[in-house]
Amino acid sequence: MTKKICILAGARPNFVKVAPLVRAISGSAEAECLLVYAGCEDDPTLEASLFDDLQMPRPQFFLGVDSVSLNEITSRVMAQFDAFLNDHPVDVVIVVDDLASTMAAAIVTKKRAIRLAHLVAGTRSFNINMPKEINRLVIDALSDYLFTAGVRSTGVATREQSEQSQTFMVGNILMDTLRFNYGRFKRPAALPDIREGAYIVFTLNRKALIADTENLGRMLKAISEAAGDVPVIAPLRLETAKVVSTLVPQDSKFLLMGALSYLEFGWLTAHAKGIITDSGNVAEEATFNSVPCITLNDYTEHQETVSVGSNVLVGEDPEKLRAAVAQMVAGTWKKSALPDRWDGRTADRILQILLS
């Protein structure tokens, strides 16, 4: 009997993680994949090239939730996902990461007594004032399958798991996507003359960091001064680019540009001298590529990128940032290695567990 597996993606980064799992399920005679997106079909963050780049189909189903209010997202996704499950009975629901939509789908799933799997379980900031931390606690507490990416998150999930749940260290599924696509990465068309290993990549997404323009200005000045003649390439979404453009020093080597496709961004980060980011996913990819990485946060949910990999945390401190960029430019970065089970076989492990 074919097992029906529903995957609920709540935002663009989720697709990068679930692409290998969608391919694995689609290639199995024992399973059927129903891919659902919590947002709208015309969501501008889902650029036309995304699904071609990831070699995966577009979602078959869209819940159409487009609110920015976390509480409204939660309530609307609960209502829409409940209606979806009325029409599409499934055996397992897989939710990803720690969004409000992820938590909403998890609650609906368990109320219907459907088995729930959490992909990238056990990640914690241990800051209960963060909405995402509450989401993580709720999702992990409800899940039957806790699929973890590393040793630290496995320890957290194992300690907190309920009587009916099981924890499985399956590895980092983002690495499945990287390994699958590495040979397909494309030099960005907008940067035909960029020299490999001769530039720094800068990304910025976190709303609280962007909102504090006074400190952000100090951080951008520190990057500019420490980078010297090394270009800083910043592929940013429009609203973020507007803020950054008003704050970067006039004589800086910052090159602001629009957001890149997945394959172009992958090429840019894989061939960089270093990366400055507030994204955990980008930091994980930097560790895979052995590229020095500075994270603009004082914690990471994936501690192995710091303890084993190429990542360093500087928080939002301009002087710590300045010192780290100087090290990056000087080429005196720490040595790094690949964490355990970053081998590209995570999706296969997950599918075998779900089918067993």
Coordinates of C-alpha atoms in Angstrom, one line a residue, residues 8-135:
L8 CA 4.3 21.6 4.2
A9 CA 6.6 24.4 3.2
G10 CA 6.1 27.8 4.9
A11 CA 8.6 30.0 3.1
R12 CA 11.1 30.0 0.2
P13 CA 14.1 28.6 2.2
N14 CA 12.0 25.5 3.1
F15 CA 12.0 24.4 -0.6
V16 CA 15.8 24.3 -0.6
K17 CA 15.7 21.8 2.2
V18 CA 12.8 19.7 1.0
A19 CA 13.8 19.4 -2.6
P20 CA 15.9 16.2 -2.0
L21 CA 13.1 14.7 0.0
V22 CA 10.5 15.4 -2.7
R23 CA 12.8 13.7 -5.2
A24 CA 13.4 10.7 -3.0
I25 CA 9.6 10.2 -2.3
S26 CA 8.8 10.7 -6.0
G27 CA 11.3 8.0 -7.0
S28 CA 9.8 5.5 -4.5
A29 CA 7.1 3.0 -5.5
E30 CA 6.1 2.8 -1.9
A31 CA 5.3 6.5 -1.3
E32 CA 3.4 9.5 -2.8
C33 CA 4.4 13.1 -2.2
L34 CA 1.9 15.9 -1.7
L35 CA 3.8 19.2 -1.6
V36 CA 1.9 22.1 0.0
Y37 CA 2.9 25.8 0.2
A38 CA 1.4 27.9 3.0
G39 CA 1.7 31.1 0.9
C40 CA 0.2 32.2 -2.4
E41 CA 0.9 31.0 -5.9
D42 CA 2.1 34.4 -7.0
D43 CA 4.4 34.9 -4.0
P44 CA 7.2 37.2 -5.4
T45 CA 9.9 35.3 -3.3
L46 CA 9.2 32.2 -5.4
E47 CA 11.0 33.4 -8.6
A48 CA 10.2 31.5 -11.8
S49 CA 13.6 29.8 -11.8
L50 CA 13.5 28.5 -8.3
F51 CA 12.0 25.1 -8.9
D52 CA 13.9 24.5 -12.1
D53 CA 17.1 25.4 -10.2
L54 CA 16.2 22.9 -7.5
Q55 CA 15.1 20.2 -10.0
M56 CA 11.8 19.8 -8.2
P57 CA 8.2 20.3 -9.1
R58 CA 6.2 23.4 -8.0
P59 CA 3.8 22.7 -5.1
Q60 CA 0.6 21.0 -6.2
F61 CA -1.3 23.0 -3.5
F62 CA -1.2 26.5 -2.1
L63 CA -3.0 27.5 1.1
G64 CA -3.0 31.2 0.0
V65 CA -2.0 32.8 3.4
D66 CA -0.2 36.1 2.8
S67 CA -0.4 37.9 6.1
V68 CA 2.6 39.4 8.0
S69 CA 1.0 39.1 11.4
L70 CA 2.3 35.9 13.1
N71 CA -0.9 35.3 15.0
E72 CA -3.0 35.8 11.8
I73 CA -0.7 33.5 9.9
T74 CA -1.1 30.8 12.6
S75 CA -4.9 31.0 12.6
R76 CA -5.3 31.2 8.8
V77 CA -2.9 28.3 8.1
M78 CA -4.7 26.2 10.7
A79 CA -8.0 26.8 9.0
Q80 CA -6.7 26.3 5.5
F81 CA -4.6 23.2 6.3
D82 CA -7.5 21.6 8.1
A83 CA -9.6 22.1 5.0
F84 CA -6.9 20.7 2.9
L85 CA -6.6 17.5 5.0
N86 CA -10.4 17.1 4.7
D87 CA -10.0 16.7 1.0
H88 CA -6.6 15.0 0.9
P89 CA -6.2 12.2 3.6
V90 CA -2.5 11.5 4.3
D91 CA -0.5 9.1 6.4
V92 CA 2.3 11.5 7.5
V93 CA 2.8 15.3 7.5
I94 CA 6.4 16.6 7.4
V95 CA 6.9 20.2 8.6
V96 CA 10.2 22.2 8.2
D97 CA 12.1 24.5 10.6
D98 CA 10.3 26.9 12.9
L99 CA 7.9 29.3 11.2
A100 CA 4.4 30.3 12.5
S101 CA 3.0 28.3 9.5
T102 CA 5.0 25.3 10.5
M103 CA 3.7 25.3 14.0
A104 CA 0.1 25.9 12.8
A105 CA 0.3 22.8 10.5
A106 CA 1.8 20.8 13.3
I107 CA -1.1 21.5 15.6
V108 CA -3.7 20.7 13.0
T109 CA -1.9 17.4 12.1
K110 CA -1.8 16.2 15.7
K111 CA -5.4 17.2 16.4
R112 CA -6.3 14.9 13.5
A113 CA -4.2 12.1 15.0
I114 CA -1.9 12.0 11.8
R115 CA 1.7 11.2 12.3
L116 CA 3.9 14.3 12.4
A117 CA 7.6 14.6 11.4
H118 CA 9.7 17.6 12.1
L119 CA 12.6 18.2 9.7
V120 CA 15.5 20.0 11.4
A121 CA 14.2 19.3 14.9
G122 CA 16.0 20.0 18.2
T123 CA 17.3 23.5 17.2
R124 CA 17.3 26.0 20.1
S125 CA 18.4 29.5 20.8
F126 CA 17.2 29.1 24.5
N127 CA 15.7 32.5 24.3
I128 CA 12.0 32.1 25.1
N129 CA 11.4 35.8 24.0
M130 CA 11.9 34.8 20.4
P131 CA 8.7 33.7 18.6
K132 CA 10.6 31.1 16.6
E133 CA 11.8 29.5 19.9
I134 CA 8.2 29.0 21.0
N135 CA 7.4 27.5 17.6

